[in-house]
XYZ file of C-alpha atoms in Angstrom:
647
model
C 30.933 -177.849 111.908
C 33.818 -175.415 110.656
C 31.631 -172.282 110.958
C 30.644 -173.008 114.301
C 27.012 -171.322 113.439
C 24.739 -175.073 113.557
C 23.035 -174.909 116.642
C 22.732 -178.823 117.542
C 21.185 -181.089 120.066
C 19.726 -184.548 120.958
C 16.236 -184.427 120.664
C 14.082 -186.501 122.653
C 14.227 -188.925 120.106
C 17.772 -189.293 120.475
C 18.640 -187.970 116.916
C 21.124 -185.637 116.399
C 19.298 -182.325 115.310
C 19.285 -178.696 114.468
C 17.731 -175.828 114.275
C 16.408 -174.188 111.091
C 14.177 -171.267 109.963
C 10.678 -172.468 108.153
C 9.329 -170.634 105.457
C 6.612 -168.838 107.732
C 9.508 -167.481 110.092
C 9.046 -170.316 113.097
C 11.969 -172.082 114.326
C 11.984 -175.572 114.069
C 13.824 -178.506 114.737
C 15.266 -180.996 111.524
C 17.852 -183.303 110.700
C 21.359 -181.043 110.344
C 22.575 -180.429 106.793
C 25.712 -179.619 104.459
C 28.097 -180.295 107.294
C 30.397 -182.052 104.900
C 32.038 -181.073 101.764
C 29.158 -180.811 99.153
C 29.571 -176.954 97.593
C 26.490 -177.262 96.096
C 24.427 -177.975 99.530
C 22.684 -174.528 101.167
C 23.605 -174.181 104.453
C 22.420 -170.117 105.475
C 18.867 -171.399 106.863
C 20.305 -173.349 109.677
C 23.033 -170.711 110.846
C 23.002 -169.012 114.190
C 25.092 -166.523 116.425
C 25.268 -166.264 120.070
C 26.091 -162.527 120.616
C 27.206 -161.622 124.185
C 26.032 -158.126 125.778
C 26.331 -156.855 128.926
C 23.400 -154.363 128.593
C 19.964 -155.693 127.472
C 19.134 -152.006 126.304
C 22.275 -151.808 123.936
C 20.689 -155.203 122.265
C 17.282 -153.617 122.326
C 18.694 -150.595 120.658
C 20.604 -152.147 117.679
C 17.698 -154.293 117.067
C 15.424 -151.016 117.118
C 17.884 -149.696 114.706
C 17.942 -152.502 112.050
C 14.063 -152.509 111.980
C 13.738 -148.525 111.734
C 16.240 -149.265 109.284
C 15.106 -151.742 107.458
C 10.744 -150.200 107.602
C 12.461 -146.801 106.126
C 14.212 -148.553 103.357
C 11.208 -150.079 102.804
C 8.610 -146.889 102.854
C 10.357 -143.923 102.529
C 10.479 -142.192 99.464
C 13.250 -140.869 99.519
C 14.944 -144.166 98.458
C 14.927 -146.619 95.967
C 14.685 -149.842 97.078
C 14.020 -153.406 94.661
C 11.130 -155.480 97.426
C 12.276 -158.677 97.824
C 10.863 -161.225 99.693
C 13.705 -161.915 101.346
C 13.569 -158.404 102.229
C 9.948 -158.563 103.320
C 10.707 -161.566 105.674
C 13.705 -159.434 107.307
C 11.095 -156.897 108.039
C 8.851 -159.274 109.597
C 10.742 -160.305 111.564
C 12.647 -157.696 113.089
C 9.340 -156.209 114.230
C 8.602 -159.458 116.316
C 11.778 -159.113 117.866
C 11.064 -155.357 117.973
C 7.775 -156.455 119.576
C 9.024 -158.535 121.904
C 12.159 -156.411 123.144
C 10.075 -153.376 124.064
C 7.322 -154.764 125.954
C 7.096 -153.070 128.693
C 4.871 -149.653 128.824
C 7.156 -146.663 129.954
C 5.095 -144.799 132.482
C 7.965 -142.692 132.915
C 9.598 -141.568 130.401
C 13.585 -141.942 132.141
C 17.010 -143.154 130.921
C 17.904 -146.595 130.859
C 20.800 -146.525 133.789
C 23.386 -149.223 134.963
C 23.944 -153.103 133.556
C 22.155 -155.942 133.741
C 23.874 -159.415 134.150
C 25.372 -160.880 131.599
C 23.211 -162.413 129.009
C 23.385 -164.576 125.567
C 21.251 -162.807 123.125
C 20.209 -165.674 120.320
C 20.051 -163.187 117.143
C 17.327 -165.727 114.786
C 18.866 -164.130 111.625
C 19.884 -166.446 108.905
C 22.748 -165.160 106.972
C 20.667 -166.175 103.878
C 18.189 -162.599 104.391
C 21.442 -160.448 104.221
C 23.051 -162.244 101.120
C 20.357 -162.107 99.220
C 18.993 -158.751 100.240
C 19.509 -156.388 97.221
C 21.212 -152.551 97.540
C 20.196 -150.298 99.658
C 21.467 -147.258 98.398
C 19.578 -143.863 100.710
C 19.190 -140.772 97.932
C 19.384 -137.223 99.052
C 16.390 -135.816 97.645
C 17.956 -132.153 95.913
C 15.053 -130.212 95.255
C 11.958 -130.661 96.925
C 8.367 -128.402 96.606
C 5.481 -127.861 98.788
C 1.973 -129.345 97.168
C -1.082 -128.507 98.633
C -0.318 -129.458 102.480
C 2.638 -132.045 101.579
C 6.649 -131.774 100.567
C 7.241 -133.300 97.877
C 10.187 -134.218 95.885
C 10.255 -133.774 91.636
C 8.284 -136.934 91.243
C 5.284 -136.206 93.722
C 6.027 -138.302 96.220
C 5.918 -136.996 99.405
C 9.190 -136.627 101.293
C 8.656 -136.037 105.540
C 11.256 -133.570 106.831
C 12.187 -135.844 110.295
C 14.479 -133.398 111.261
C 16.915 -133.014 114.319
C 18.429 -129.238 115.686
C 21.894 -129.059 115.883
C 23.378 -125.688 116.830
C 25.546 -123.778 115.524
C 24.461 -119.768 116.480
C 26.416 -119.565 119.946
C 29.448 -117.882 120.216
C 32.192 -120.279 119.219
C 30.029 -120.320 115.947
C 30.735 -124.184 115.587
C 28.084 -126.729 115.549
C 27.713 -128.261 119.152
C 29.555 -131.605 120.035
C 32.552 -131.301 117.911
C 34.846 -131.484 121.098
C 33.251 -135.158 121.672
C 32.954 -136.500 118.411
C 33.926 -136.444 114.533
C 31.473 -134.376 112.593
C 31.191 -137.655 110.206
C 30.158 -139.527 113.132
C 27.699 -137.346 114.457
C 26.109 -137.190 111.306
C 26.320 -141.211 110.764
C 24.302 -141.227 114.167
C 21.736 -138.591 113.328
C 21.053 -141.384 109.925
C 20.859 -144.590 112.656
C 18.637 -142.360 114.851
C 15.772 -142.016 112.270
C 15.968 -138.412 111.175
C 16.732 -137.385 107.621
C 17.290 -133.796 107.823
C 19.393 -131.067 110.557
C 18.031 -127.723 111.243
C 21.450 -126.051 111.609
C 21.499 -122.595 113.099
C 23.360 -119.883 112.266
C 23.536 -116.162 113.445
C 23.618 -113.543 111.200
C 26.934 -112.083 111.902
C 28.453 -115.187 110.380
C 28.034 -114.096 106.698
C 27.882 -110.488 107.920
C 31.031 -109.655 110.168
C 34.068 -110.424 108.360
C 35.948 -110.090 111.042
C 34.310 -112.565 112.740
C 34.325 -115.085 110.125
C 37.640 -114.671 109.380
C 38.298 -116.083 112.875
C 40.043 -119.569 113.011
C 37.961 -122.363 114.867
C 41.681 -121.879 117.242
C 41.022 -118.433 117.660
C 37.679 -118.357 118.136
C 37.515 -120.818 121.051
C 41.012 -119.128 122.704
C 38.923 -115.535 122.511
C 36.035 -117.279 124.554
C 38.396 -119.149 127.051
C 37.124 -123.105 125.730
C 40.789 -124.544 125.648
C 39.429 -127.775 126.927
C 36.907 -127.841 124.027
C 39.867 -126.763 121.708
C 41.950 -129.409 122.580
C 39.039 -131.842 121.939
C 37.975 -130.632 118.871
C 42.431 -131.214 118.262
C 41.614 -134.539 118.906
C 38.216 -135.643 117.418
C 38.224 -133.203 114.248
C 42.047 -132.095 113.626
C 41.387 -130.710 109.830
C 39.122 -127.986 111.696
C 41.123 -125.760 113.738
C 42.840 -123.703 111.014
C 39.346 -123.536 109.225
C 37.669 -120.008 109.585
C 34.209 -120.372 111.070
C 32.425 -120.349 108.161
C 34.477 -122.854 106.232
C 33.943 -125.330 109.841
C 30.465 -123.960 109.497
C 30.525 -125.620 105.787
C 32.521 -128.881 106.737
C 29.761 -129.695 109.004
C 27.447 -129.355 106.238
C 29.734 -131.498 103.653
C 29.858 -134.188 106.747
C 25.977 -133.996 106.278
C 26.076 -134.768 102.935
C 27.759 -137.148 103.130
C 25.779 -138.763 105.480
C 22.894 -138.244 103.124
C 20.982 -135.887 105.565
C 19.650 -133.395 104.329
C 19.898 -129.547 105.721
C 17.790 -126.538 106.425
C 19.022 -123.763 107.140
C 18.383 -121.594 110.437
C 19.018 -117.987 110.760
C 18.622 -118.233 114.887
C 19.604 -114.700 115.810
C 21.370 -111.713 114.529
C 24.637 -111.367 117.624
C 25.594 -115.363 118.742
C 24.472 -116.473 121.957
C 21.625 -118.181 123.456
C 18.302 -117.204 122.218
C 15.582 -116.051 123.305
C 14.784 -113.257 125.664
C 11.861 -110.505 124.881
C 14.821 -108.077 125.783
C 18.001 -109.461 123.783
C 17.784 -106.591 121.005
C 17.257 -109.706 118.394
C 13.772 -110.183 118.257
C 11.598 -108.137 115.505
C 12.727 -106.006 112.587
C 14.419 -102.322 113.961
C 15.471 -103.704 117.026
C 18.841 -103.384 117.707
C 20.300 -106.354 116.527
C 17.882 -106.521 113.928
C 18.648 -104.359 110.855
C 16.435 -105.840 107.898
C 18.584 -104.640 105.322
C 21.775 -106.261 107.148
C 19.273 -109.406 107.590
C 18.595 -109.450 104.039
C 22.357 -109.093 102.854
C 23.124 -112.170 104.851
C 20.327 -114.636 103.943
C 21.307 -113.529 100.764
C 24.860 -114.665 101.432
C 23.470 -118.094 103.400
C 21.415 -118.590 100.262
C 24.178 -118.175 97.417
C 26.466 -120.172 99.550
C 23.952 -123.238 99.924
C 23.701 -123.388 95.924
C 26.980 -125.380 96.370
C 25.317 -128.601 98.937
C 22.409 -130.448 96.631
C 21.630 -131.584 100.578
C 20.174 -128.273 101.459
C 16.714 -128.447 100.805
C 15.765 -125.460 102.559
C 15.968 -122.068 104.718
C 14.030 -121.054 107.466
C 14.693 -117.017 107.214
C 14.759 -116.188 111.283
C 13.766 -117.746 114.864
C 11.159 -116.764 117.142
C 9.826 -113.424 116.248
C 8.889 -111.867 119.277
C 9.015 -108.501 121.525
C 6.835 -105.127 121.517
C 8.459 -104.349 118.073
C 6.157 -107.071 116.226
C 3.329 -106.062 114.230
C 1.417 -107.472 111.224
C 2.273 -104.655 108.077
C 6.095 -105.489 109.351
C 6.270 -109.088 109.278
C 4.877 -109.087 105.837
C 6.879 -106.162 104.279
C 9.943 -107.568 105.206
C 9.551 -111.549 105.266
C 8.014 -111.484 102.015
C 11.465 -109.310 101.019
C 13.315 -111.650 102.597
C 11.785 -114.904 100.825
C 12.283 -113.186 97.562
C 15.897 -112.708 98.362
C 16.422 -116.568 99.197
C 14.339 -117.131 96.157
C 16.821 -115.065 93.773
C 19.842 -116.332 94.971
C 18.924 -120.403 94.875
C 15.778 -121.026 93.642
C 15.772 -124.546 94.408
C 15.240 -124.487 98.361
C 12.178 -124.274 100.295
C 11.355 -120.800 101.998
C 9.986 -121.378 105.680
C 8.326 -118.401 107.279
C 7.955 -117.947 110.784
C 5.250 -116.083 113.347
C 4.977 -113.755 116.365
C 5.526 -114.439 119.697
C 8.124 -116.971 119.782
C 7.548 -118.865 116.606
C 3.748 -119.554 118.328
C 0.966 -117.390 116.202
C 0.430 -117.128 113.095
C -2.980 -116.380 112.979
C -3.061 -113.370 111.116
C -2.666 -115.813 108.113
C -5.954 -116.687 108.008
C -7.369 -113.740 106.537
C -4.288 -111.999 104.574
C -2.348 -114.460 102.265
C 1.220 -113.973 101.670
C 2.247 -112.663 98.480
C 4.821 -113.712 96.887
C 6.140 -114.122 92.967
C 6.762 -117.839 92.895
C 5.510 -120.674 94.143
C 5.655 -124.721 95.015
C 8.273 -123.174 97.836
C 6.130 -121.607 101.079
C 6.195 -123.466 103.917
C 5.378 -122.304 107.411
C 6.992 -123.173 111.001
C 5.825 -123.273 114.571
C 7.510 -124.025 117.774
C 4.962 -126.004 120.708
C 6.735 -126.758 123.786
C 5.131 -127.722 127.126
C 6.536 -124.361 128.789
C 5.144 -122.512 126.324
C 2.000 -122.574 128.660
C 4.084 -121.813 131.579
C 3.057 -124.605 134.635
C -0.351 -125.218 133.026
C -0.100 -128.919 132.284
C 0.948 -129.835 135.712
C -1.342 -127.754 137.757
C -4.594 -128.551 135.346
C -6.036 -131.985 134.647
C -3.970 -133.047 131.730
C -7.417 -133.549 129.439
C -8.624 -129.857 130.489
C -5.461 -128.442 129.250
C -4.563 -130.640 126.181
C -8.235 -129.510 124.771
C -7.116 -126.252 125.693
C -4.089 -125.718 124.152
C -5.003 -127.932 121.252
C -7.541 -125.774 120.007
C -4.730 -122.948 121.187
C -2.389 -124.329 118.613
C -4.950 -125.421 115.762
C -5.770 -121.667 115.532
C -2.479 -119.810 115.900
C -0.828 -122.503 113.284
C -2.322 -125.923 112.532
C -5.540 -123.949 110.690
C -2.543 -123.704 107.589
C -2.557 -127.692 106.665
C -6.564 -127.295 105.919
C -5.666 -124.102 103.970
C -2.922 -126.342 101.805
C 0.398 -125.011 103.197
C 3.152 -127.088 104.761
C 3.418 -126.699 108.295
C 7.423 -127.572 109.379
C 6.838 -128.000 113.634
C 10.951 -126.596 113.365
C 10.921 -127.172 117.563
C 9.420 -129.098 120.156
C 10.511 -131.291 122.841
C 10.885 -132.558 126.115
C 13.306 -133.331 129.687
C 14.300 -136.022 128.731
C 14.873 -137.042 132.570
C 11.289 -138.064 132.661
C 10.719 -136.192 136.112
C 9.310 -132.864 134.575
C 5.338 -133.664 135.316
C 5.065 -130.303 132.992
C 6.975 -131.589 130.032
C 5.600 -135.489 130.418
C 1.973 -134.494 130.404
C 2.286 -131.764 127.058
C 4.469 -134.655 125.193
C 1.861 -137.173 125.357
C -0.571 -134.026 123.670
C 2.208 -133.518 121.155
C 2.166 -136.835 120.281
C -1.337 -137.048 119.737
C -1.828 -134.372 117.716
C 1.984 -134.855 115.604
C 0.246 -138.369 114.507
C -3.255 -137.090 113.828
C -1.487 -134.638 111.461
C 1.455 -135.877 109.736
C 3.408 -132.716 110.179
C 7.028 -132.370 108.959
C 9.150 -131.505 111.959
C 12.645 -130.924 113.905
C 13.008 -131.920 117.680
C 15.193 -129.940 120.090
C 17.801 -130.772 120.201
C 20.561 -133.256 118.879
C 23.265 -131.942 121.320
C 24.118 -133.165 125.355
C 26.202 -129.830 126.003
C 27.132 -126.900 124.781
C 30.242 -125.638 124.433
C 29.289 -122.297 126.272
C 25.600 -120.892 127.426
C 24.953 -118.326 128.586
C 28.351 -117.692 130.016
C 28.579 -121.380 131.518
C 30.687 -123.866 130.169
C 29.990 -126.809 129.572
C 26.179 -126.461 130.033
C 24.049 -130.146 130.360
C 21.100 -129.805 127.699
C 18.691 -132.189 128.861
C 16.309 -131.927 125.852
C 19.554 -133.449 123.820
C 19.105 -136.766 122.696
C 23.035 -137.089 123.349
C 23.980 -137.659 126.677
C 26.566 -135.059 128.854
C 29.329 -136.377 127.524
C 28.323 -137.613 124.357
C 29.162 -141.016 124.437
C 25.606 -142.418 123.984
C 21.896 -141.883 124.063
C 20.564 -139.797 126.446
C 17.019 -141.609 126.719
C 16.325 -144.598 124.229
C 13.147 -144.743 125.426
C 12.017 -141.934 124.356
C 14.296 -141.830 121.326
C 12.321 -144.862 120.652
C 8.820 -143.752 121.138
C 9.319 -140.575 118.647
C 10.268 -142.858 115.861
C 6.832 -143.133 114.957
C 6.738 -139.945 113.885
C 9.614 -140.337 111.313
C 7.139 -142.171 108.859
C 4.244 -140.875 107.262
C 1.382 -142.224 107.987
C -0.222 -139.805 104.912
C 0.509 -137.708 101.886
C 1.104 -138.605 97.986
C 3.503 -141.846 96.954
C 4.728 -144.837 98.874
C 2.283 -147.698 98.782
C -1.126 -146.016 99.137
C -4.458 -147.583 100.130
C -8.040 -147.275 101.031
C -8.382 -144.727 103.930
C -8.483 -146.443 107.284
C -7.360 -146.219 110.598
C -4.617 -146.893 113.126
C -5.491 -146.816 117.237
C -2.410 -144.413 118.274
C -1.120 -144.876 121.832
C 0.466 -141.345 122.131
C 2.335 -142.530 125.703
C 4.605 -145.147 123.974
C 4.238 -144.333 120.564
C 2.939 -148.082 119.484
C -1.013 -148.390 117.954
C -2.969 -151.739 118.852
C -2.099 -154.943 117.251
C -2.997 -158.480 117.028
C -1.498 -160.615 119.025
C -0.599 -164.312 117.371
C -4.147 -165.405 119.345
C -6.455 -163.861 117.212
C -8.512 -161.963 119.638
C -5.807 -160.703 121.974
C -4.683 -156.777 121.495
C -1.154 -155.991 122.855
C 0.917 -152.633 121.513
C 3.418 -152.734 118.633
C 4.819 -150.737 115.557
C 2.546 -148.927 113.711
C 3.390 -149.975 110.338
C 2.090 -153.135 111.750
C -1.438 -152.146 112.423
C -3.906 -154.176 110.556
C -6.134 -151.286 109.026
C -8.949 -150.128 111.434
C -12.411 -148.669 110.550
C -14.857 -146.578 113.096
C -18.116 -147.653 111.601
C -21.117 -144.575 112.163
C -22.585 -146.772 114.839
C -19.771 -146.195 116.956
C -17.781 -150.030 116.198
C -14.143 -150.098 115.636
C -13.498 -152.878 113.246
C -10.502 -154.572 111.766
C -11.003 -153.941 107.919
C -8.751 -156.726 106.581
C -10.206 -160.939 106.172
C -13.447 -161.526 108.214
C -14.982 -158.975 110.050
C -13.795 -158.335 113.369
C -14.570 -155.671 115.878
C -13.138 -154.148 119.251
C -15.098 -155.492 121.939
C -14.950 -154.947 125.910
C -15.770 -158.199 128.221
C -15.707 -157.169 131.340
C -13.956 -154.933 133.633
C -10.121 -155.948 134.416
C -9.951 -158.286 131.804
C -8.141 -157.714 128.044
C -9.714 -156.383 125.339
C -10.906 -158.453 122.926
C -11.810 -158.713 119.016
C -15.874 -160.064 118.224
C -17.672 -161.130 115.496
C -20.592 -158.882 114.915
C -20.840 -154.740 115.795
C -23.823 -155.673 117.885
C -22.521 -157.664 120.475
C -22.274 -156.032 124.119
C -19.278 -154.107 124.676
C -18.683 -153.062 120.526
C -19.977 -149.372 120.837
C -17.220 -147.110 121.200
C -16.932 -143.112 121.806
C -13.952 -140.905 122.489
C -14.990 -138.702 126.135
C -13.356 -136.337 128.159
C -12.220 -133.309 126.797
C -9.215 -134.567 125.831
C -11.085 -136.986 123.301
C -8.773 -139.496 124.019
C -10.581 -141.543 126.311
C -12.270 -144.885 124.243
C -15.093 -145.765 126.332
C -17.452 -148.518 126.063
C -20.706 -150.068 128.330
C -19.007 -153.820 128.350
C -20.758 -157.434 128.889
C -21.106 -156.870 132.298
C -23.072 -153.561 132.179
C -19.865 -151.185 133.206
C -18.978 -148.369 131.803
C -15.405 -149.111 131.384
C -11.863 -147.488 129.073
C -9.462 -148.925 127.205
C -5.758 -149.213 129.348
C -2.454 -150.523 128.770
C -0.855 -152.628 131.122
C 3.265 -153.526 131.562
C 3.333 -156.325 129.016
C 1.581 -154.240 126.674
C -1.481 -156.070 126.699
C -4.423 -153.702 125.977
C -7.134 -153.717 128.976
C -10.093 -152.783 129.918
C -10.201 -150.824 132.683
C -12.497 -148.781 134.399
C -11.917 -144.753 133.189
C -9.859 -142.588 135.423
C -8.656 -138.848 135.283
C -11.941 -137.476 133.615
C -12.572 -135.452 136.420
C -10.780 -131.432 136.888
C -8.075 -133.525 139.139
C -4.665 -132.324 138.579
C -2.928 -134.840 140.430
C -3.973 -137.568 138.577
C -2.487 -138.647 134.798
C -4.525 -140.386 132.332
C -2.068 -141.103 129.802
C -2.067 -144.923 129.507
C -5.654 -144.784 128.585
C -5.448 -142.229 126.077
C -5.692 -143.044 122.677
C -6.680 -141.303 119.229
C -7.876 -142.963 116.024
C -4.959 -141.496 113.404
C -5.882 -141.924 109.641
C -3.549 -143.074 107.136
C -3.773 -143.567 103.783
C -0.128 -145.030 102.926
C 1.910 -148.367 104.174
């Protein structure tokens, strides 16, 4: 066997055999084939590769990868893609493998540390699903437009903004991470990560301060001291150091391009540096800093220049209004000046306003429309991190608070999606660490509520380190999905469990369908599945969720082939699937205040919740954490009912 790729054995029966794919995915054993000289004999079914790795969560990542990959290609509309069902097996079954890899629940959301030993991972690809697979050729969508609540590209179609931060507003005025890596390779890993679109920074004085951005990327880092940044910036992205700042500034975007990720631009603060203080002189219009004349020159600037990248799809006019400065008859003199500006000088990108307070309220929407002479381009922002509420989530019992601050947030912001504006969540995010009780207990809240309402977003932040903070080089960002160094991924756990949020579950195009349900696990980021056994529930990729329906007597049942409904046996035992909405154990309810808690009265007379156990299986357990208990953390039993109305 020349290609070395026929996995052969002696069966029981003492033939000589090998192994081949069936047409329903299952490996099975047959006679081996085309080992000789016949051209016209079809080898590709029965080929397999032994691929060594040293680290099982390397394996589990590529494989992750291919299927966000491949599910993308497959949904998103911003490509074009020919179904095959070659292609359609390939999906399959990378989301078995997908299933089976990541089947563990992560309690704790921490980084994936040391190896493990040595192991042969059997990759049960036939060469056959990548031969025939057609092209898959990812289109930067060039103009998009807000519709009702959605973004939308020319055709309709809805296009989710699954963006990443990368900054570029600190005082080397180069985009973070360009000491550790090509910008072309950053960029290539932002696509493989899942996000289509960058939120790059910038501060005002870039387009403003000649001076300034007359500055070579050389000069600029030997002003601030960085000569170990300089020297790897030398090394990892030579054709940079002669560039001015705002020609680097522009490289960066052209790397994004060509990439095809597409860009929106920030205007972060007026002086670079690290924002935000209440006292930094940047904060409303008439501080300091914060000259709205100056700040409409340079948008105006930003805004001409962008006409030039068909990837810019966007400008978010300034970050985190906030101090005593801010006041209603301000914001909308001037941002409404400001968004015509952008408007005049490149008509084709989206305009995104933002609030008081740190990007947090913008409640004085609700009553006083923005006026504006164009439209098809308003969207709004909002920024929701866990210490937004200061120590709240740890010192409160996690369902007290998450009611809390939900409601908090649905009135300051989310109140826009029912009045039919995009709402762009431009920041959120988390230690990635996993030992910040604080920022574990708001994520899983985040989560719930980011899948209940489909927004369009951009986590903080892409990079590991900065180049300088705050007078500190070097600075560790532990909300980066890049590690210190930049060498890898910070936390592929969690990377993992926000990929969810990358497709839409809602909103005009892709394949649409009958309304229905998905049962969201907000800890993990999976929904409830069926297991091969028919009435076993274990966690896995949404996109594989068999459409749910919650019936008005309280029954969850799978809508698809015979009727089937959730059902609770018996406490400690797995959840199960029944036949009819009035056996025991089929009425469910959502309790606590959180409203994640699904409860039931099972067979056995208990009042019992559904859990999630290491394997993934789904359980029913008795219900914990309802109580005002702060030390306790119900977030393996929380779950919300998310409706989507697209595959």
């Amino acid at each position: 066997m020349a290609s070395e790729l026929h996995l052969s054995s002696k069966a029981k029966d003492r033939s000589a055999v090998c192994l081949d794919m069936g047409a329903n995915n299952t490996v099975v054993v047959e006679a081996c084939k085309c080992l000789g000289g016949n051209n016209s004999c079809d080898l590709a079914s029965q080929w397999f590769k032994l691929a060594d790795t040293n680290r099982l969560w390397e394996s589990k990542l590529q494989v992750g990868r291919c299927y966000s990959l491949v599910t993308k290609l497959n949904r998103a509309s911003s490509f074009k893609i020919r179904t095959t069902p070659e292609f359609a097996i390939l999906e399959d079954f990378l989301a078995r493998l997908y299933l089976v890899l990541y089947g563990k629940v992560q309690k704790e959301q921490r980084p994936i540390m040391g190896t493990l030993p040595k192991l042969h991972f059997l990759l049960l690809i036939s060469t056959v699903l990548f031969f025939s697979m057609p092209q898959l050729k990812p289109v930067v969508a060039q103009k998009l437009y807000a519709n009702s609540r959605w973004i939308v590209d020319g055709d309709g179609r809805r296009v989710k903004l699954a963006c990443v931060n990368w900054p570029a507003h600190l005082q080397p005025l180069l985009a973070e991470g360009l000491s550790k890596l090509p910008a072309d390779t950053i960029a290539r890993k932002i696509r493989e990560m899942g996000f289509n679109c960058v939120r790059l920074t910038w501060a005002l004085e870039l387009p403003i301060n000649e001076t300034l951005a007359s500055f070579t990327v050389t000069q600029s880092f030997q002003n601030l001291g960085l000569l170990e940044s300089l020297a790897g910036i030398k090394s990892n992205n030579p054709s940079l150091i002669n560039l001015p700042v705002m020609e680097a500034y522009k490289s960066v975007m052209t790397s994004l391009r060509n990439n095809q990720v597409m860009v929106i631009l920030d205007n972060h603060i007026t002086t670079p540096g690290w924002c935000c203080s209440e006292k930094d002189g940047n904060g409303f219009f008439g501080d300091t800093y914060f000259d709205p004349q100056v700040w409409m020159q340079g948008l105006h600037k930003m805004a001409t220049m962008a006409t030039g990248f068909s990837n810019v799809i966007g400008m978010s006019l300034r970050n985190e209004l906030r101090g005593p400065r801010q006041n209603v008859d301000a914001w909308y003199k001037y941002m409404q000046q400001g968004a015509e500006t952008v408007h005049a000088a490149n008509p084709d990108v989206l305009v995104i306003l933002s609030g008081f307070n740190f990007d947090t309220d913008l409640s004085f929407l609700q009553h006083r429309p923005v006026n504006l002479s164009f439209s098809k381009k308003l969207v709004f922002e909002m920024h929701w991190y866990g210490f937004t509420e200061k120590k709240a989530w740890q010192s409160g019992n996690p369902n007290d608070v998450c009611k809390a601050v939900s409601n908090k947030v649905m009135n300051q912001s989310v109140f826009l999606l029912g009045q039919g504006y995009p709402l762009f969540v431009s920041e959120f995010g988390a230690d990635e660490r996993g030992t910040n009780v604080n920022d574990n207990r708001y994520m899983n809240c985040f989560m719930a509520m980011a899948a209940e309402f489909d927004w369009d977003f951009a986590l903080w932040t892409l990079q590991g380190s900065y180049y300088l903070r705050e007078g500190v080089v070097g600075v560790e960002e532990f909300y980066g999905l890049f590690n210190n160094d930049w060498s890898g991924i910070r936390n592929s756990s969690y990377l993992r469990r926000l990929s969810v949020l990358q497709l839409p579950f809602q909103g005009p195009g892709g394949r649409q369908t009958v309304a229905q349900k998905v049962i969201f696990h907000p800890l993990t980021g999976l929904c409830i599945l069926r297991r091969t056994r028919p009435t076993r529930l274990v966690l896995g990729p949404c996109i594989y969720s068999e459409p749910w329906s919650h019936t008005p007597q309280n029954a969850l049942g799978l809508m698809a082939g015979k009727p089937l409904y959730l059902r609770a046996v018996g406490l400690g035992r797995p959840a199960t699937l029944g036949t009819s909405p009035t056996e025991p154990g089929t009425k469910w309810e959502m309790i606590s205040a959180s409203e994640m808690h699904l409860s039931s009265m099972a067979e056995d007379g208990s009042t019992v919740c559904l859990d999630v156990i290491a394997n993934n299986t789904v359980m029913v357990e008795a219900c914990n954490c309802l109580s005002s208990e702060s030390s306790c953390d119900p977030a393996s039993q929380w779950f919300r009912l998310v409706d989507r109305t697209r595959l």
